[in-house]
CSV table of C-alpha atoms and ligand atoms in Angstrom, one decimal:
chain,number,residue,atom,x,y,z
A,1156,UNK,CA,160.7,21.7,66.5
A,1157,UNK,CA,157.0,20.6,66.7
A,1158,UNK,CA,156.3,19.7,62.9
A,1159,UNK,CA,152.7,18.8,62.1
A,1160,UNK,CA,150.8,17.7,58.7
A,1161,UNK,CA,147.2,17.4,57.3
A,1162,UNK,CA,147.3,14.7,54.9
A,1163,UNK,CA,144.1,14.8,53.1
A,1164,UNK,CA,143.4,12.7,49.7
A,1165,UNK,CA,141.5,14.8,47.4
A,1166,UNK,CA,138.3,13.1,47.1
A,1167,UNK,CA,135.8,15.3,47.9
A,1168,UNK,CA,134.7,18.6,49.6
A,1169,UNK,CA,136.2,19.6,53.3
A,1170,UNK,CA,134.0,18.1,55.9
A,1171,UNK,CA,133.6,19.2,59.3
A,1172,UNK,CA,135.8,15.8,60.6
A,1173,UNK,CA,138.9,17.3,58.1
A,1174,UNK,CA,138.9,20.8,59.2
A,1175,UNK,CA,138.8,19.5,63.0
A,1176,UNK,CA,142.0,17.2,62.5
A,1177,UNK,CA,143.9,20.0,60.3
A,1178,UNK,CA,142.8,22.4,63.3
A,1179,UNK,CA,144.4,20.2,66.0
A,1180,UNK,CA,147.5,20.0,64.0
A,1181,UNK,CA,147.5,23.8,63.2
A,1182,UNK,CA,147.2,24.5,67.1
A,1183,UNK,CA,149.9,22.1,68.0
A,1184,UNK,CA,152.3,23.5,65.4
A,1185,UNK,CA,151.5,27.3,66.4
A,1186,UNK,CA,151.6,26.4,69.8
A,1187,UNK,CA,154.9,25.0,69.5
A,1188,UNK,CA,156.4,27.9,66.8
A,1189,UNK,CA,156.8,24.9,64.9
A,1190,UNK,CA,155.0,24.0,61.1
A,1191,UNK,CA,152.1,22.9,59.7
A,1192,UNK,CA,152.5,21.2,56.5
A,1193,UNK,CA,149.8,20.1,54.2
A,1194,UNK,CA,150.5,16.7,52.1
A,1195,UNK,CA,148.0,15.8,49.5
A,1196,UNK,CA,147.3,12.2,49.6
A,1197,UNK,CA,146.7,11.1,45.9
A,1198,UNK,CA,147.8,7.7,45.4
A,1199,UNK,CA,144.3,6.4,44.7
A,1200,UNK,CA,143.4,7.7,41.3
A,1201,UNK,CA,140.1,5.9,41.0
A,1202,UNK,CA,138.7,8.2,43.9
A,1203,UNK,CA,140.0,11.4,42.9
A,1204,UNK,CA,137.7,14.0,42.3
A,1205,UNK,CA,138.8,17.0,40.2
A,1206,UNK,CA,139.5,20.1,41.3
A,1207,UNK,CA,139.1,18.9,45.2
A,1208,UNK,CA,142.9,19.5,45.6
A,1209,UNK,CA,142.3,23.1,45.2
A,1210,UNK,CA,139.4,23.5,47.1
A,1211,UNK,CA,141.1,22.0,50.2
A,1212,UNK,CA,143.8,24.4,49.9
A,1213,UNK,CA,141.5,27.2,49.3
A,1214,UNK,CA,139.4,25.9,52.2
A,1215,UNK,CA,142.8,25.8,54.6
A,1216,UNK,CA,143.1,29.4,53.3
A,1217,UNK,CA,139.7,31.0,54.3
A,1218,UNK,CA,139.9,29.0,57.1
A,1219,UNK,CA,143.0,30.7,58.3
A,1220,UNK,CA,144.6,27.3,58.8
A,1221,UNK,CA,147.7,28.5,56.9
A,1222,UNK,CA,150.5,26.2,56.1
A,1223,UNK,CA,153.8,26.4,56.2
A,1224,UNK,CA,154.8,24.2,53.7
A,1225,UNK,CA,152.6,22.6,50.9
A,1226,UNK,CA,152.2,21.9,47.1
A,1227,UNK,CA,151.4,25.7,46.3
A,1228,UNK,CA,154.0,27.0,48.9
A,1229,UNK,CA,156.6,24.8,48.9
A,1230,UNK,CA,159.4,23.7,51.6
A,1231,UNK,CA,162.3,21.9,52.1
A,1232,UNK,CA,160.9,18.6,52.1
A,1233,UNK,CA,158.6,18.4,48.8
A,1234,UNK,CA,157.1,17.5,46.7
A,1235,UNK,CA,154.0,17.7,48.9
A,1236,UNK,CA,151.9,15.5,46.4
A,1237,UNK,CA,152.2,12.2,46.9
A,1238,UNK,CA,151.7,11.1,43.0
A,1239,UNK,CA,154.8,13.1,42.9
A,1240,UNK,CA,156.8,11.0,45.1
A,1241,UNK,CA,156.9,7.8,43.7
A,1242,UNK,CA,160.6,7.7,43.1
A,1243,UNK,CA,161.3,8.3,47.2
A,1244,UNK,CA,158.4,5.0,47.9
A,1245,UNK,CA,160.6,3.3,45.1
A,1246,UNK,CA,163.7,3.8,46.7
A,1247,UNK,CA,162.3,2.9,50.6
A,1248,UNK,CA,160.9,-0.4,49.1
A,1249,UNK,CA,164.0,-1.3,47.2
A,1250,UNK,CA,165.8,-0.9,50.8
A,1251,UNK,CA,163.3,-3.4,52.4
A,1252,UNK,CA,163.5,-5.7,49.4
A,1253,UNK,CA,167.1,-5.9,50.5
A,1254,UNK,CA,166.7,-6.3,53.8
A,1255,UNK,CA,164.6,-9.4,53.1
A,1256,UNK,CA,161.5,-7.7,54.3
A,1257,UNK,CA,159.7,-6.9,51.3
A,1258,UNK,CA,158.8,-9.6,48.5
A,1259,UNK,CA,156.7,-10.0,45.3
A,1260,UNK,CA,153.3,-11.1,45.6
A,1261,UNK,CA,153.0,-14.1,43.2
A,1262,UNK,CA,149.0,-14.2,43.3
A,1263,UNK,CA,146.9,-12.7,41.1
A,1264,UNK,CA,143.7,-10.4,42.5
A,1265,UNK,CA,141.1,-13.3,41.9
A,1266,UNK,CA,143.5,-16.0,43.9
A,1267,UNK,CA,144.0,-13.3,46.8
A,1268,UNK,CA,139.6,-13.1,46.7
A,1269,UNK,CA,139.6,-16.8,46.9
A,1270,UNK,CA,142.1,-16.9,49.7
A,1271,UNK,CA,139.6,-14.2,51.8
A,1272,UNK,CA,136.3,-16.2,50.9
A,1273,UNK,CA,137.9,-19.7,52.0
A,1274,UNK,CA,138.6,-17.8,55.3
A,1275,UNK,CA,135.3,-16.8,55.7
A,1276,UNK,CA,133.5,-19.5,54.8
A,1277,UNK,CA,135.4,-21.2,57.7
A,1278,UNK,CA,134.7,-18.7,59.9
A,1279,UNK,CA,138.4,-17.3,60.6
A,1280,UNK,CA,140.0,-14.1,60.1
A,1281,UNK,CA,141.8,-13.7,56.8
A,1282,UNK,CA,145.7,-13.3,57.1
A,1283,UNK,CA,147.3,-13.0,53.8
A,1284,UNK,CA,150.6,-14.0,55.6
A,1285,UNK,CA,149.0,-17.5,56.1
A,1286,UNK,CA,149.5,-17.8,52.6
A,1287,UNK,CA,152.8,-16.2,51.9
A,1288,UNK,CA,154.9,-18.5,49.5
A,1289,UNK,CA,157.9,-20.6,51.2
A,1290,UNK,CA,160.5,-18.9,49.1
A,1291,UNK,CA,159.9,-15.3,48.4
A,1292,UNK,CA,160.6,-13.6,45.2
A,1293,UNK,CA,162.9,-10.2,45.6
A,1294,UNK,CA,162.6,-10.1,41.5
A,1295,UNK,CA,160.3,-7.5,41.5
A,1296,UNK,CA,160.1,-5.4,38.2
A,1297,UNK,CA,157.0,-3.2,39.3
A,1298,UNK,CA,153.9,-5.6,37.3
A,1299,UNK,CA,153.0,-7.3,40.8
A,1300,UNK,CA,152.4,-5.8,44.0
A,1301,UNK,CA,155.0,-5.8,46.5
A,1302,UNK,CA,154.1,-6.7,50.0
A,1303,UNK,CA,155.6,-6.3,53.3
A,1304,UNK,CA,156.9,-9.2,55.0
A,1305,UNK,CA,155.7,-8.7,58.5
A,1306,UNK,CA,157.2,-9.7,61.9
A,1307,UNK,CA,154.0,-10.6,63.9
A,1308,UNK,CA,154.3,-9.7,67.4
A,1309,UNK,CA,152.4,-8.0,70.4
A,1310,UNK,CA,152.5,-4.1,70.7
A,1311,UNK,CA,151.7,-2.1,73.7
A,1312,UNK,CA,151.9,1.7,72.4
A,1313,UNK,CA,150.1,4.5,74.1
A,1314,UNK,CA,148.3,6.8,71.4
A,1315,UNK,CA,147.9,10.2,72.5
A,1316,UNK,CA,144.0,10.5,72.5
A,1317,UNK,CA,143.2,6.8,72.8
A,1318,UNK,CA,145.6,5.9,75.3
A,1319,UNK,CA,147.1,2.5,76.2
A,1320,UNK,CA,146.6,0.2,73.7
A,1321,UNK,CA,147.7,-3.3,73.3
A,1322,UNK,CA,147.6,-5.9,70.4
A,1323,UNK,CA,148.7,-9.7,69.6
A,1324,UNK,CA,150.5,-10.9,67.0
A,1325,UNK,CA,147.1,-11.8,64.8
A,1326,UNK,CA,146.6,-8.5,64.0
A,1327,UNK,CA,149.8,-8.4,62.0
A,1328,UNK,CA,150.1,-9.1,58.4
A,1329,UNK,CA,151.7,-8.7,55.1
A,1330,UNK,CA,149.9,-5.7,53.6
A,1331,UNK,CA,151.0,-4.0,50.4
A,1332,UNK,CA,153.5,-1.8,49.8
A,1333,UNK,CA,153.3,-0.7,46.4
A,1334,UNK,CA,150.2,-1.7,43.9
A,1335,UNK,CA,150.7,-3.0,40.3
A,1336,UNK,CA,150.1,0.5,39.2
A,1337,UNK,CA,153.0,1.9,40.7
A,1338,UNK,CA,151.7,3.7,43.6
A,1339,UNK,CA,152.3,2.9,47.0
A,1340,UNK,CA,149.2,2.5,49.5
A,1341,UNK,CA,148.5,4.7,52.5
A,1342,UNK,CA,150.0,2.5,54.6
A,1343,UNK,CA,153.2,2.6,52.9
A,1344,UNK,CA,153.5,6.1,51.7
A,1345,UNK,CA,152.7,7.6,55.2
A,1346,UNK,CA,155.4,6.2,56.8
A,1347,UNK,CA,157.8,7.1,54.1
A,1348,UNK,CA,156.6,10.4,54.0
A,1349,UNK,CA,156.2,11.2,57.7
A,1350,UNK,CA,159.9,10.1,57.9
A,1351,UNK,CA,161.4,11.8,55.3
A,1352,UNK,CA,159.3,15.3,56.2
A,1353,UNK,CA,160.3,14.6,60.0
A,1354,UNK,CA,156.9,14.7,61.4
A,1355,UNK,CA,156.6,14.7,65.1
A,1356,UNK,CA,153.0,14.6,65.5
A,1357,UNK,CA,150.3,12.3,63.7
A,1358,UNK,CA,146.6,13.3,64.3
A,1359,UNK,CA,144.3,11.3,62.3
A,1360,UNK,CA,141.0,9.5,62.1
A,1361,UNK,CA,140.5,6.9,64.4
A,1362,UNK,CA,139.9,4.5,61.6
A,1363,UNK,CA,143.7,4.3,61.4
A,1364,UNK,CA,143.7,3.0,65.0
A,1365,UNK,CA,143.2,-1.1,64.0
A,1366,UNK,CA,146.2,-0.7,61.8
A,1367,UNK,CA,148.5,0.9,63.9
A,1368,UNK,CA,150.2,-2.0,65.3
A,1369,UNK,CA,151.0,-3.1,61.5
A,1370,UNK,CA,152.5,0.5,60.9
A,1371,UNK,CA,154.8,0.2,63.9
A,1372,UNK,CA,155.9,-3.2,62.4
A,1373,UNK,CA,157.1,-1.5,59.5
A,1374,UNK,CA,158.5,1.3,61.4
A,1375,UNK,CA,160.7,-1.3,63.3
A,1376,UNK,CA,161.5,-2.7,60.0
A,1377,UNK,CA,162.6,0.5,58.3
A,1378,UNK,CA,164.8,1.7,61.6
A,1379,UNK,CA,162.4,4.8,62.1
A,1380,UNK,CA,161.2,6.0,65.9
A,1381,UNK,CA,157.4,6.7,65.0
A,1382,UNK,CA,155.8,10.0,65.9
A,1383,UNK,CA,153.8,10.6,68.5
A,1384,UNK,CA,150.1,9.2,67.0
A,1385,UNK,CA,147.0,10.8,68.2
A,1386,UNK,CA,144.2,9.2,66.7
A,1387,UNK,CA,140.6,11.3,67.1
A,1388,UNK,CA,137.2,9.7,67.4
A,1389,UNK,CA,134.9,10.4,64.7
A,1390,UNK,CA,132.2,13.1,64.8
A,1391,UNK,CA,128.8,12.1,65.5
A,1392,UNK,CA,125.3,13.2,64.4
A,1393,UNK,CA,123.0,15.2,66.8
A,1394,UNK,CA,121.8,12.1,68.4
A,1395,UNK,CA,125.1,10.7,68.6
A,1396,UNK,CA,124.1,7.5,67.6
A,1397,UNK,CA,126.0,7.4,64.2
A,1398,UNK,CA,128.9,9.4,62.0
A,1399,UNK,CA,128.0,12.8,60.9
A,1400,UNK,CA,127.3,12.6,57.1
A,1401,UNK,CA,125.9,15.1,54.6
A,1402,UNK,CA,122.6,13.1,55.6
A,1403,UNK,CA,122.7,14.8,58.7
A,1404,UNK,CA,122.9,18.1,57.2
A,1405,UNK,CA,126.9,18.4,57.4
A,1406,UNK,CA,127.6,21.0,54.8
A,1407,UNK,CA,131.1,22.2,53.1
A,1408,UNK,CA,132.9,23.7,55.6
A,1409,UNK,CA,133.3,27.2,53.6
A,1410,UNK,CA,129.4,27.2,53.6
A,1411,UNK,CA,129.2,27.6,57.3
A,1412,UNK,CA,131.7,30.7,56.9
A,1413,UNK,CA,129.7,31.9,53.9
A,1414,UNK,CA,126.6,32.2,55.9
A,1415,UNK,CA,128.6,34.4,58.1
A,1416,UNK,CA,129.6,32.5,61.4
A,1417,UNK,CA,132.7,34.3,62.1
A,1418,UNK,CA,135.9,32.5,61.8
A,1419,UNK,CA,137.1,32.4,65.2
A,1420,UNK,CA,133.8,31.3,66.2
A,1421,UNK,CA,133.8,28.4,63.7
A,1422,UNK,CA,137.0,27.6,64.9
A,1423,UNK,CA,135.9,27.8,68.5
A,1424,UNK,CA,133.2,25.3,67.8
A,1425,UNK,CA,135.3,22.5,66.0
A,1426,UNK,CA,138.2,22.7,68.5
A,1427,UNK,CA,135.5,22.0,71.0
A,1428,UNK,CA,134.3,19.0,69.3
A,1429,UNK,CA,135.6,16.8,71.6
A,1430,UNK,CA,138.4,19.0,73.4
A,1431,UNK,CA,138.0,21.1,76.4
A,1432,UNK,CA,140.5,23.2,78.7
A,1433,UNK,CA,139.6,21.7,82.1
A,1434,UNK,CA,137.4,23.8,82.9
A,1435,UNK,CA,134.0,25.0,82.4
A,1436,UNK,CA,135.1,28.1,79.2
A,1437,UNK,CA,133.2,27.3,76.0
A,1438,UNK,CA,134.0,30.3,74.5
A,1439,UNK,CA,138.0,30.9,73.3
A,1440,UNK,CA,139.7,33.1,71.4
A,1441,UNK,CA,141.8,31.8,68.5
A,1442,UNK,CA,144.9,32.8,70.3
A,1443,UNK,CA,143.6,31.2,73.5
A,1444,UNK,CA,142.8,28.0,71.4
A,1445,UNK,CA,146.4,28.0,70.6
A,1446,UNK,CA,147.6,28.6,74.1
A,1447,UNK,CA,145.5,25.9,75.9
A,1448,UNK,CA,144.9,22.9,73.2
A,1449,UNK,CA,146.6,19.8,74.5
A,1450,UNK,CA,145.6,16.5,73.0
A,1451,UNK,CA,145.6,14.6,76.1
A,1452,UNK,CA,142.4,16.6,76.6
A,1453,UNK,CA,140.5,15.4,73.2
A,1454,UNK,CA,138.0,13.2,74.4
A,1455,UNK,CA,138.2,9.2,73.0
A,1456,UNK,CA,134.4,9.2,72.5
A,1457,UNK,CA,132.7,10.9,69.3
A,1458,UNK,CA,131.6,14.5,69.8
A,1459,UNK,CA,128.1,15.2,68.9
A,1460,UNK,CA,128.0,18.0,65.8
A,1461,UNK,CA,125.2,20.3,67.4
A,1462,UNK,CA,124.3,22.9,64.8
A,1463,UNK,CA,122.4,25.2,67.7
A,1464,UNK,CA,125.8,25.1,69.9
A,1465,UNK,CA,127.7,26.3,66.8
A,1466,UNK,CA,125.2,29.0,66.5
A,1467,UNK,CA,125.0,29.7,70.5
A,1468,UNK,CA,129.2,30.4,70.1
A,1469,UNK,CA,128.7,32.4,67.2
A,1470,UNK,CA,126.7,34.5,69.1
A,1471,UNK,CA,128.9,34.9,71.8
A,1472,UNK,CA,131.9,35.4,69.6
A,1473,UNK,CA,129.6,38.7,67.5
A,1474,UNK,CA,128.5,40.2,70.9
A,1475,UNK,CA,132.3,40.4,72.1
A,1476,UNK,CA,132.8,42.0,68.9
A,1477,UNK,CA,133.1,46.0,68.8
A,1478,UNK,CA,131.1,47.5,66.6
A,1479,UNK,CA,133.7,48.7,64.1
A,1480,UNK,CA,135.0,45.3,63.6
A,1481,UNK,CA,131.6,43.5,63.6
A,1482,UNK,CA,130.8,46.0,60.5
A,1483,UNK,CA,133.3,45.3,58.8
A,1484,UNK,CA,132.9,41.9,59.0
A,1485,UNK,CA,129.4,42.3,57.8
A,1486,UNK,CA,130.0,44.5,54.7
A,1487,UNK,CA,128.6,42.3,52.3
A,1488,UNK,CA,125.5,40.7,54.4
A,1489,UNK,CA,123.5,44.3,54.1
A,1490,UNK,CA,120.6,44.1,52.1
A,1491,UNK,CA,120.4,46.2,48.8
A,1492,UNK,CA,118.0,48.4,50.4
A,1493,UNK,CA,120.6,49.8,52.6
A,1494,UNK,CA,122.9,51.0,50.0
A,1495,UNK,CA,120.6,54.3,50.4
A,1496,UNK,CA,122.0,54.9,53.9
A,1497,UNK,CA,125.7,55.9,55.5
A,1498,UNK,CA,127.7,53.7,57.6
A,1499,UNK,CA,126.9,55.5,60.8
A,1500,UNK,CA,123.1,54.4,60.1
A,1501,UNK,CA,123.8,51.4,59.2
A,1502,UNK,CA,126.2,50.9,62.2
A,1503,UNK,CA,123.3,51.9,65.0
A,1504,UNK,CA,121.4,49.3,63.4
A,1505,UNK,CA,123.9,46.6,63.8
A,1506,UNK,CA,124.5,48.0,67.2
A,1507,UNK,CA,120.3,47.3,68.1
A,1508,UNK,CA,120.6,44.1,66.8
A,1509,UNK,CA,124.2,42.6,67.6
A,1510,UNK,CA,122.8,41.2,70.8
A,1511,UNK,CA,120.6,39.0,69.1
A,1512,UNK,CA,122.6,38.1,65.8
A,1513,UNK,CA,124.0,34.4,65.3
A,1514,UNK,CA,125.2,35.0,61.8
A,1515,UNK,CA,125.8,37.4,59.4
A,1516,UNK,CA,123.3,36.1,56.8
A,1517,UNK,CA,120.5,37.1,59.4
A,1518,UNK,CA,121.0,40.9,58.9
A,1519,UNK,CA,118.8,41.3,55.9
A,1520,UNK,CA,115.8,39.7,57.4
A,1521,UNK,CA,116.6,41.6,60.8
A,1522,UNK,CA,117.2,45.0,59.3
A,1523,UNK,CA,114.6,45.2,56.2
A,1524,UNK,CA,112.1,47.6,58.0
A,1525,UNK,CA,115.1,50.0,59.1
A,1526,UNK,CA,116.1,51.1,55.0
A,1527,UNK,CA,112.1,50.7,53.7
A,1528,UNK,CA,108.7,51.0,54.8
A,1529,UNK,CA,107.2,47.5,54.6
A,1530,UNK,CA,103.4,47.5,53.7
A,1531,UNK,CA,101.0,47.1,56.4
A,1532,UNK,CA,100.7,42.9,57.5
A,1533,UNK,CA,97.2,42.5,59.0
A,1534,UNK,CA,98.3,39.0,60.1
A,1535,UNK,CA,101.0,40.3,62.7
A,1536,UNK,CA,97.9,41.8,64.9
A,1537,UNK,CA,95.5,38.8,63.9
A,1538,UNK,CA,97.9,36.3,65.0
A,1539,UNK,CA,99.4,37.7,67.7
A,1540,UNK,CA,98.7,36.4,71.3
A,1541,UNK,CA,97.4,39.0,73.1
A,1542,UNK,CA,96.3,41.4,70.6
A,1543,UNK,CA,94.3,39.5,68.6
A,1544,UNK,CA,91.8,39.5,71.4
A,1545,UNK,CA,91.3,43.1,71.2
A,1546,UNK,CA,88.2,45.6,69.2
A,1547,UNK,CA,89.8,47.3,66.6
A,1548,UNK,CA,88.6,50.3,68.3
A,1549,UNK,CA,90.6,49.4,71.1
A,1550,UNK,CA,93.6,49.2,69.0
A,1551,UNK,CA,93.0,52.6,67.3
A,1552,UNK,CA,92.5,54.2,71.0
A,1553,UNK,CA,95.8,52.6,72.2
A,1554,UNK,CA,97.4,53.9,69.3
A,1555,UNK,CA,96.3,57.4,69.0
A,1556,UNK,CA,97.6,57.3,72.5
A,1557,UNK,CA,100.9,56.4,71.8
A,1558,UNK,CA,101.1,58.6,68.5
A,1559,UNK,CA,100.2,61.9,70.9
A,1560,UNK,CA,102.5,60.5,73.8
A,1561,UNK,CA,105.3,59.9,71.1
A,1562,UNK,CA,104.8,63.2,69.6
A,1563,UNK,CA,105.6,64.9,72.6
A,1564,UNK,CA,108.7,63.0,73.5
A,1565,UNK,CA,112.8,64.0,72.7
A,1566,UNK,CA,113.9,61.5,70.5
A,1567,UNK,CA,116.9,59.6,72.4
A,1568,UNK,CA,116.9,56.0,73.4
A,1569,UNK,CA,116.5,56.8,77.1
A,1570,UNK,CA,113.6,59.6,76.5
A,1571,UNK,CA,111.8,57.2,74.2
A,1572,UNK,CA,111.6,54.8,77.2
A,1573,UNK,CA,110.4,57.1,79.8
A,1574,UNK,CA,107.5,57.9,77.3
A,1575,UNK,CA,107.1,54.7,76.5
A,1576,UNK,CA,106.9,53.9,80.3
A,1577,UNK,CA,104.7,57.0,81.6
A,1578,UNK,CA,102.3,55.3,78.3
A,1579,UNK,CA,101.9,52.1,80.2
A,1580,UNK,CA,100.6,53.9,83.2
A,1581,UNK,CA,98.4,56.6,81.4
A,1582,UNK,CA,97.1,53.7,79.3
A,1583,UNK,CA,96.6,51.1,81.9
A,1584,UNK,CA,97.8,48.4,78.9
A,1585,UNK,CA,100.3,45.6,79.7
A,1586,UNK,CA,103.8,45.7,77.9
A,1587,UNK,CA,102.8,42.7,75.6
A,1588,UNK,CA,100.1,44.8,74.1
A,1589,UNK,CA,101.1,48.0,74.1
A,1590,UNK,CA,105.0,47.7,73.5
A,1591,UNK,CA,103.6,45.2,70.6
A,1592,UNK,CA,101.3,47.3,69.1
A,1593,UNK,CA,104.1,50.1,68.5
A,1594,UNK,CA,106.8,47.6,67.6
A,1595,UNK,CA,104.3,46.2,64.9
A,1596,UNK,CA,103.0,49.5,63.7
A,1597,UNK,CA,106.6,51.1,63.4
A,1598,UNK,CA,108.3,47.7,61.9
A,1599,UNK,CA,105.6,45.6,60.1
A,1600,UNK,CA,108.2,42.7,61.4
A,1601,UNK,CA,107.4,39.8,63.4
A,1602,UNK,CA,110.9,40.2,65.4
A,1603,UNK,CA,112.7,43.4,65.7
A,1604,UNK,CA,115.1,45.0,68.4
A,1605,UNK,CA,114.5,46.7,71.7
A,1606,UNK,CA,111.5,49.2,71.0
A,1607,UNK,CA,113.0,52.3,72.2
A,1608,UNK,CA,116.3,51.9,70.7
A,1609,UNK,CA,114.8,50.9,67.1
A,1610,UNK,CA,112.4,53.9,67.3
A,1611,UNK,CA,115.9,56.4,68.0
A,1612,UNK,CA,117.7,54.8,65.1
A,1613,UNK,CA,114.0,55.3,63.0
A,1614,UNK,CA,113.9,58.9,63.6
A,1615,UNK,CA,110.8,60.5,65.3
A,1616,UNK,CA,109.1,61.6,61.5
A,1617,UNK,CA,109.8,58.1,60.6
A,1618,UNK,CA,108.2,56.3,63.6
A,1619,UNK,CA,105.2,58.7,63.8
A,1620,UNK,CA,104.1,58.4,60.0
A,1621,UNK,CA,104.5,54.7,60.3
A,1622,UNK,CA,102.2,54.8,62.9
A,1623,UNK,CA,100.0,57.4,60.9
A,1624,UNK,CA,99.8,54.3,58.1
A,1625,UNK,CA,98.9,51.8,60.7
A,1626,UNK,CA,96.3,53.7,62.3
A,1627,UNK,CA,94.5,54.5,58.6
A,1628,UNK,CA,95.0,50.8,58.0
A,1629,UNK,CA,93.0,50.1,61.0
A,1630,UNK,CA,90.3,52.7,60.3
A,1631,UNK,CA,89.4,51.2,57.0
B,235,LIG,N1,145.1,10.5,53.5
B,235,LIG,C1,144.4,9.8,54.4
B,235,LIG,C2,142.7,10.5,54.9
B,235,LIG,O1,142.5,11.1,54.1
B,235,LIG,C3,145.0,10.5,56.1
B,235,LIG,C4,145.4,10.1,56.7
B,235,LIG,C5,146.1,10.8,58.1
B,235,LIG,O2,146.2,11.6,58.3
B,235,LIG,O3,147.7,9.9,58.0
B,235,LIG,O4,142.1,9.9,55.8
């Protein structure tokens, strides 16, 4: 059975890199009918941020990345917070002490720092094991750090994303297992936990790739067969030249969802940051992601975070939705002015803007004129490329003809379209002039959905009265 885990440290908000790691692990578990586990790695108390754990759990749930085991849902392999597992680490540490693979670090922090500086001054890589004492103390009372006694050697292994790797003995060192504050290091704790929790696949950031040979050394000492390890490259900023940061506009994940990117679209976007299915396909439903995801198609170079691509994917998902689901999904995004209107009216408005909608939070701006008569905005004409070239008398003339034609028009999208086409011929105007003028008169908005459909939804009397108001304004 596949068992994957997401193991964040509760040190901040849920950024897109974290979501991608979690999503990959979740997809693998769902694909294999396995379990996806949340483990909170809270052993660095200095870096901990109050409330971050709650936020992480809420984020995963809101993202639909539900976990089968975790701090707040339980499971057979708990506790799922590292700070509650100190006895377990101690038990494993004692095993290493017994087998002669751990020892008490005799040095103070300052002494170790001095060794490091000395190595730097002599321009050689610092290795703690060069200072490993002749006789090793195993008399551990917890007040000093406990170190791993490594067995330096060459390693060849295959990372599920990064491929075949090879390192020499010079990267292997005696790292700390348990700090003097009694908490284990990440290096030790994750190996114990992944073993105890029977994790089959580790998916994590590339920053742990360099330490992997050290982990392999520890796995051997503990006689554990390592899980599959997949090191995922970082998400890069849009220019692709550095890691994505808050400064590049990367937001807390939930903000994207609250802005109204549909959840499946967001997951589609995140999954395809560095993964594809080997074809040109870019739009995936969540079920397709589950069916098609595989670690060996995750790219080994960093993927660029392109917000326009996210909007594009979002728009594609929105266009695929049936109007009922779209309407239900958008309920909290409608402008206040729409309260006075019934569901059917709002659904027809939604049908008109569906084609161009990229996220639900755009709804108020795109739809307000369907609900209230906006004030005449003279600038819409005076700044319009074609219309600004015309004399006011000409504008009045064209709009008067339009009004007469529409008055005699039957009111359905099709019939209105026919009338508009006839009007094009009878006035001899270009669409960019005629339709823009009617559009501005009836919407008072710089952008609006296709004209005939909008007029049909607005209804005849309202469309005509708006044209009259525009005519009055022009004549003043
Ligand atoms: N706690 C580590 C982190 O936040 C987890 C790495 C892992 O998944 O093993 O980066």
